[in-house]
């Protein structure tokens, strides 16, 4: 499926993402922490129990969101959206230079690096590498084959149905697999530009904004920490 032309969407709109990468075991843990913290705080207020339990609940809910539930990476036909605990970064393909993998996935735009805290390394620390120049990432070709390219064994996806775009041969979202996917996606975008399918934006730039939910989570953590401290010192 060919990539849509830039003129087909309103200016400033990237539309829906082609793919969202998150490490679901971590996300589930974060959501559980958010729900448990909120339940603890609300039940303590309803029962008029000592306030330290309320502060513990606020701190737990805030930490759960900041560390696990919120961070993620969205891949669009126009670029990337990195949602970190406090900041959202939009990197258009025109400004994308390189994706590398260390303890987290790192996206380079010029000399500036943007760490993707939603994709961290556990056991796999392999560096990302580009996939084959054929196929189409954003059109479905490379998205379907990214894990095969990383594993180096044809037919790996058929043998391991959990493998997929941005995932290793065992079906895990890892920095190395995600870096390979992004490198291939940028290559396909460049091919689309060269073929006249896409029109690059000469004014495209990296933008940063504060994530409002992340800011609220930070306030919850700070309020919880202050409340716990006050209760201990009282």
mmCIF file of C-alpha atoms in Angstrom:
data_model
loop_
_atom_site.group_PDB
_atom_site.id
_atom_site.type_symbol
_atom_site.label_atom_id
_atom_site.label_comp_id
_atom_site.label_asym_id
_atom_site.label_seq_id
_atom_site.Cartn_x
_atom_site.Cartn_y
_atom_site.Cartn_z
ATOM 1 C CA UNK A 1 0.000 0.000 0.000
ATOM 2 C CA UNK A 2 1.600 3.304 -1.042
ATOM 3 C CA UNK A 3 2.183 6.043 1.458
ATOM 4 C CA UNK A 4 -0.362 8.861 1.406
ATOM 5 C CA UNK A 5 0.701 12.167 -0.097
ATOM 6 C CA UNK A 6 1.392 15.000 2.288
ATOM 7 C CA UNK A 7 -1.259 17.066 0.541
ATOM 8 C CA UNK A 8 -3.944 14.519 1.473
ATOM 9 C CA UNK A 9 -4.037 15.588 5.148
ATOM 10 C CA UNK A 10 -4.527 18.925 6.901
ATOM 11 C CA UNK A 11 -1.397 20.911 7.632
ATOM 12 C CA UNK A 12 0.053 20.042 11.026
ATOM 13 C CA UNK A 13 -1.800 16.720 11.208
ATOM 14 C CA UNK A 14 0.047 13.433 11.097
ATOM 15 C CA UNK A 15 -3.086 11.340 11.256
ATOM 16 C CA UNK A 16 -3.223 8.018 13.030
ATOM 17 C CA UNK A 17 0.056 6.190 13.726
ATOM 18 C CA UNK A 18 1.022 3.249 11.563
ATOM 19 C CA UNK A 19 2.433 1.465 14.598
ATOM 20 C CA UNK A 20 2.726 2.066 18.355
ATOM 21 C CA UNK A 21 5.573 0.339 20.194
ATOM 22 C CA UNK A 22 5.308 -0.312 23.925
ATOM 23 C CA UNK A 23 6.669 -2.983 26.228
ATOM 24 C CA UNK A 24 3.390 -4.421 27.443
ATOM 25 C CA UNK A 25 4.642 -6.300 30.537
ATOM 26 C CA UNK A 26 5.981 -2.978 31.829
ATOM 27 C CA UNK A 27 2.820 -1.147 30.795
ATOM 28 C CA UNK A 28 0.658 -3.657 32.659
ATOM 29 C CA UNK A 29 2.773 -3.188 35.776
ATOM 30 C CA UNK A 30 2.390 0.576 35.467
ATOM 31 C CA UNK A 31 -1.362 0.387 35.026
ATOM 32 C CA UNK A 32 -1.648 -1.915 38.046
ATOM 33 C CA UNK A 33 0.391 0.588 40.091
ATOM 34 C CA UNK A 34 -1.825 3.472 38.946
ATOM 35 C CA UNK A 35 -5.023 1.618 39.800
ATOM 36 C CA UNK A 36 -3.689 0.349 43.117
ATOM 37 C CA UNK A 37 -2.453 3.784 44.113
ATOM 38 C CA UNK A 38 -5.714 5.474 43.131
ATOM 39 C CA UNK A 39 -7.734 2.833 44.979
ATOM 40 C CA UNK A 40 -5.585 3.221 48.087
ATOM 41 C CA UNK A 41 -5.911 7.004 48.092
ATOM 42 C CA UNK A 42 -9.656 7.030 47.429
ATOM 43 C CA UNK A 43 -10.449 4.297 49.933
ATOM 44 C CA UNK A 44 -8.370 6.061 52.586
ATOM 45 C CA UNK A 45 -10.239 9.305 51.992
ATOM 46 C CA UNK A 46 -13.612 7.563 52.021
ATOM 47 C CA UNK A 47 -12.793 5.751 55.278
ATOM 48 C CA UNK A 48 -11.237 8.878 56.812
ATOM 49 C CA UNK A 49 -8.117 6.925 57.597
ATOM 50 C CA UNK A 50 -4.767 8.550 58.418
ATOM 51 C CA UNK A 51 -3.481 10.715 55.595
ATOM 52 C CA UNK A 52 -0.159 8.892 55.121
ATOM 53 C CA UNK A 53 -2.086 6.201 53.222
ATOM 54 C CA UNK A 54 -3.473 8.868 50.895
ATOM 55 C CA UNK A 55 0.023 10.168 50.190
ATOM 56 C CA UNK A 56 1.317 6.657 49.564
ATOM 57 C CA UNK A 57 -1.513 6.115 47.106
ATOM 58 C CA UNK A 58 -0.796 9.353 45.233
ATOM 59 C CA UNK A 59 2.927 8.605 45.027
ATOM 60 C CA UNK A 60 2.326 5.045 43.811
ATOM 61 C CA UNK A 61 -0.156 6.121 41.129
ATOM 62 C CA UNK A 62 2.118 8.897 39.880
ATOM 63 C CA UNK A 63 5.193 6.675 39.714
ATOM 64 C CA UNK A 64 3.257 3.946 37.927
ATOM 65 C CA UNK A 65 2.246 6.350 35.180
ATOM 66 C CA UNK A 66 5.634 8.039 34.820
ATOM 67 C CA UNK A 67 7.717 4.888 34.689
ATOM 68 C CA UNK A 68 5.525 2.488 32.780
ATOM 69 C CA UNK A 69 2.000 3.372 31.752
ATOM 70 C CA UNK A 70 2.630 6.528 29.719
ATOM 71 C CA UNK A 71 5.906 6.223 27.727
ATOM 72 C CA UNK A 72 5.644 4.873 24.179
ATOM 73 C CA UNK A 73 6.773 5.384 20.594
ATOM 74 C CA UNK A 74 4.365 6.033 17.716
ATOM 75 C CA UNK A 75 5.494 5.588 14.106
ATOM 76 C CA UNK A 76 3.686 7.767 11.546
ATOM 77 C CA UNK A 77 4.102 8.088 7.814
ATOM 78 C CA UNK A 78 5.522 11.567 8.484
ATOM 79 C CA UNK A 79 7.806 10.768 11.375
ATOM 80 C CA UNK A 80 7.971 9.659 15.001
ATOM 81 C CA UNK A 81 6.216 10.724 18.173
ATOM 82 C CA UNK A 82 8.185 9.915 21.321
ATOM 83 C CA UNK A 83 6.114 10.077 24.494
ATOM 84 C CA UNK A 84 8.373 10.139 27.525
ATOM 85 C CA UNK A 85 7.358 10.643 31.170
ATOM 86 C CA UNK A 86 7.346 14.450 30.975
ATOM 87 C CA UNK A 87 7.872 15.384 27.355
ATOM 88 C CA UNK A 88 6.473 14.539 23.944
ATOM 89 C CA UNK A 89 8.912 14.873 21.026
ATOM 90 C CA UNK A 90 7.865 14.860 17.371
ATOM 91 C CA UNK A 91 10.651 13.973 14.947
ATOM 92 C CA UNK A 92 9.700 14.307 11.262
ATOM 93 C CA UNK A 93 11.460 11.977 8.849
ATOM 94 C CA UNK A 94 13.168 15.022 7.308
ATOM 95 C CA UNK A 95 15.098 15.495 10.572
ATOM 96 C CA UNK A 96 15.615 11.841 11.479
ATOM 97 C CA UNK A 97 19.251 10.733 11.168
ATOM 98 C CA UNK A 98 19.808 7.518 13.088
ATOM 99 C CA UNK A 99 18.316 5.101 15.594
ATOM 100 C CA UNK A 100 20.639 3.258 17.953
ATOM 101 C CA UNK A 101 20.152 0.919 20.891
ATOM 102 C CA UNK A 102 21.833 0.978 24.266
ATOM 103 C CA UNK A 103 19.948 0.599 27.536
ATOM 104 C CA UNK A 104 17.129 2.480 25.781
ATOM 105 C CA UNK A 105 16.190 3.154 22.180
ATOM 106 C CA UNK A 106 17.876 6.387 21.046
ATOM 107 C CA UNK A 107 16.683 8.533 18.141
ATOM 108 C CA UNK A 108 19.184 11.007 16.716
ATOM 109 C CA UNK A 109 18.081 14.209 14.996
ATOM 110 C CA UNK A 110 21.223 16.049 14.018
ATOM 111 C CA UNK A 111 23.504 16.235 17.037
ATOM 112 C CA UNK A 112 20.592 15.924 19.457
ATOM 113 C CA UNK A 113 19.618 12.534 20.830
ATOM 114 C CA UNK A 114 16.170 11.652 22.118
ATOM 115 C CA UNK A 115 15.880 8.664 24.431
ATOM 116 C CA UNK A 116 12.713 6.581 24.202
ATOM 117 C CA UNK A 117 11.999 5.563 27.782
ATOM 118 C CA UNK A 118 9.090 3.375 26.704
ATOM 119 C CA UNK A 119 11.508 0.914 25.071
ATOM 120 C CA UNK A 120 14.280 -0.171 27.430
ATOM 121 C CA UNK A 121 16.711 -3.046 27.311
ATOM 122 C CA UNK A 122 16.360 -5.987 29.651
ATOM 123 C CA UNK A 123 18.477 -8.863 28.400
ATOM 124 C CA UNK A 124 18.816 -7.872 24.724
ATOM 125 C CA UNK A 125 21.371 -5.111 24.178
ATOM 126 C CA UNK A 126 22.014 -5.705 20.491
ATOM 127 C CA UNK A 127 22.378 -2.585 18.404
ATOM 128 C CA UNK A 128 19.817 -1.837 15.765
ATOM 129 C CA UNK A 129 20.777 -2.296 12.155
ATOM 130 C CA UNK A 130 19.059 -1.513 8.919
ATOM 131 C CA UNK A 131 16.848 -3.998 7.162
ATOM 132 C CA UNK A 132 16.937 -4.829 3.472
ATOM 133 C CA UNK A 133 16.245 -1.932 1.093
ATOM 134 C CA UNK A 134 13.250 -3.655 -0.441
ATOM 135 C CA UNK A 135 9.666 -3.639 0.701
ATOM 136 C CA UNK A 136 7.778 -0.810 2.350
ATOM 137 C CA UNK A 137 7.831 -0.177 6.068
ATOM 138 C CA UNK A 138 4.983 2.233 6.249
ATOM 139 C CA UNK A 139 3.121 0.446 3.504
ATOM 140 C CA UNK A 140 3.330 -2.883 5.296
ATOM 141 C CA UNK A 141 6.239 -4.669 3.636
ATOM 142 C CA UNK A 142 9.015 -3.986 6.091
ATOM 143 C CA UNK A 143 6.661 -3.738 9.019
ATOM 144 C CA UNK A 144 5.782 -7.346 8.402
ATOM 145 C CA UNK A 145 9.389 -8.418 7.986
ATOM 146 C CA UNK A 146 11.420 -6.387 10.455
ATOM 147 C CA UNK A 147 11.788 -9.248 12.914
ATOM 148 C CA UNK A 148 12.891 -11.606 10.129
ATOM 149 C CA UNK A 149 15.628 -9.195 9.107
ATOM 150 C CA UNK A 150 16.869 -8.808 12.659
ATOM 151 C CA UNK A 151 16.960 -12.541 13.283
ATOM 152 C CA UNK A 152 18.612 -13.239 9.925
ATOM 153 C CA UNK A 153 16.541 -16.400 9.387
ATOM 154 C CA UNK A 154 13.922 -16.391 6.622
ATOM 155 C CA UNK A 155 10.541 -17.602 7.744
ATOM 156 C CA UNK A 156 11.190 -16.744 11.403
ATOM 157 C CA UNK A 157 7.770 -15.123 11.750
ATOM 158 C CA UNK A 158 6.030 -18.238 10.512
ATOM 159 C CA UNK A 159 7.886 -20.274 13.116
ATOM 160 C CA UNK A 160 7.345 -17.694 15.865
ATOM 161 C CA UNK A 161 3.965 -15.991 15.426
ATOM 162 C CA UNK A 162 4.702 -13.498 18.226
ATOM 163 C CA UNK A 163 7.517 -11.917 16.200
ATOM 164 C CA UNK A 164 6.561 -8.737 14.389
ATOM 165 C CA UNK A 165 7.528 -5.138 13.649
ATOM 166 C CA UNK A 166 9.869 -3.725 16.258
ATOM 167 C CA UNK A 167 10.133 -7.118 17.978
ATOM 168 C CA UNK A 168 12.914 -9.659 18.223
ATOM 169 C CA UNK A 169 12.626 -13.317 17.256
ATOM 170 C CA UNK A 170 10.996 -14.081 20.601
ATOM 171 C CA UNK A 171 8.298 -11.470 20.110
ATOM 172 C CA UNK A 172 9.724 -8.913 22.548
ATOM 173 C CA UNK A 173 9.861 -5.186 21.831
ATOM 174 C CA UNK A 174 13.550 -4.358 22.292
ATOM 175 C CA UNK A 175 15.728 -1.315 21.527
ATOM 176 C CA UNK A 176 17.649 -3.256 18.887
ATOM 177 C CA UNK A 177 14.569 -4.459 17.022
ATOM 178 C CA UNK A 178 12.908 -1.043 17.255
ATOM 179 C CA UNK A 179 16.060 0.684 15.948
ATOM 180 C CA UNK A 180 16.109 -1.679 12.962
ATOM 181 C CA UNK A 181 12.459 -0.905 12.261
ATOM 182 C CA UNK A 182 12.960 2.870 12.411
ATOM 183 C CA UNK A 183 16.023 2.721 10.182
ATOM 184 C CA UNK A 184 14.069 0.759 7.601
ATOM 185 C CA UNK A 185 11.052 3.074 7.883
ATOM 186 C CA UNK A 186 13.237 6.092 7.183
ATOM 187 C CA UNK A 187 14.750 4.351 4.167
ATOM 188 C CA UNK A 188 11.285 3.674 2.792
ATOM 189 C CA UNK A 189 10.284 7.298 3.370
ATOM 190 C CA UNK A 190 13.403 8.408 1.462
ATOM 191 C CA UNK A 191 12.502 6.035 -1.363
ATOM 192 C CA UNK A 192 9.015 7.535 -1.477
ATOM 193 C CA UNK A 193 10.518 11.011 -1.755
ATOM 194 C CA UNK A 194 12.887 9.899 -4.513
ATOM 195 C CA UNK A 195 10.020 8.334 -6.456
ATOM 196 C CA UNK A 196 7.822 11.413 -6.069
ATOM 197 C CA UNK A 197 5.234 9.640 -3.935
ATOM 198 C CA UNK A 198 5.994 11.924 -0.968
ATOM 199 C CA UNK A 199 6.812 15.612 -0.885
ATOM 200 C CA UNK A 200 9.268 16.528 1.901
ATOM 201 C CA UNK A 201 8.601 19.590 4.000
ATOM 202 C CA UNK A 202 11.636 21.929 3.951
ATOM 203 C CA UNK A 203 10.357 23.654 7.095
ATOM 204 C CA UNK A 204 9.902 20.444 9.094
ATOM 205 C CA UNK A 205 11.492 20.613 12.519
ATOM 206 C CA UNK A 206 11.672 18.668 15.740
ATOM 207 C CA UNK A 207 9.107 19.897 18.262
ATOM 208 C CA UNK A 208 8.889 19.318 21.996
ATOM 209 C CA UNK A 209 5.968 19.790 24.328
ATOM 210 C CA UNK A 210 5.176 19.049 27.950
ATOM 211 C CA UNK A 211 2.939 16.029 28.439
ATOM 212 C CA UNK A 212 0.016 17.234 30.611
ATOM 213 C CA UNK A 213 -0.752 13.827 32.096
ATOM 214 C CA UNK A 214 2.919 13.352 32.908
ATOM 215 C CA UNK A 215 2.974 16.747 34.611
ATOM 216 C CA UNK A 216 -0.011 15.732 36.752
ATOM 217 C CA UNK A 217 1.751 12.480 37.610
ATOM 218 C CA UNK A 218 4.815 14.424 38.757
ATOM 219 C CA UNK A 219 2.614 16.610 40.946
ATOM 220 C CA UNK A 220 1.042 13.476 42.431
ATOM 221 C CA UNK A 221 4.468 12.021 43.204
ATOM 222 C CA UNK A 222 5.676 15.269 44.763
ATOM 223 C CA UNK A 223 2.510 15.652 46.820
ATOM 224 C CA UNK A 224 2.768 12.058 47.976
ATOM 225 C CA UNK A 225 6.444 12.431 48.873
ATOM 226 C CA UNK A 226 5.816 15.634 50.821
ATOM 227 C CA UNK A 227 2.856 14.085 52.610
ATOM 228 C CA UNK A 228 4.817 10.983 53.568
ATOM 229 C CA UNK A 229 7.717 13.106 54.781
ATOM 230 C CA UNK A 230 5.448 15.320 56.841
ATOM 231 C CA UNK A 231 3.776 12.266 58.382
ATOM 232 C CA UNK A 232 7.150 10.731 59.284
ATOM 233 C CA UNK A 233 8.426 13.950 60.833
ATOM 234 C CA UNK A 234 5.199 14.668 62.718
#
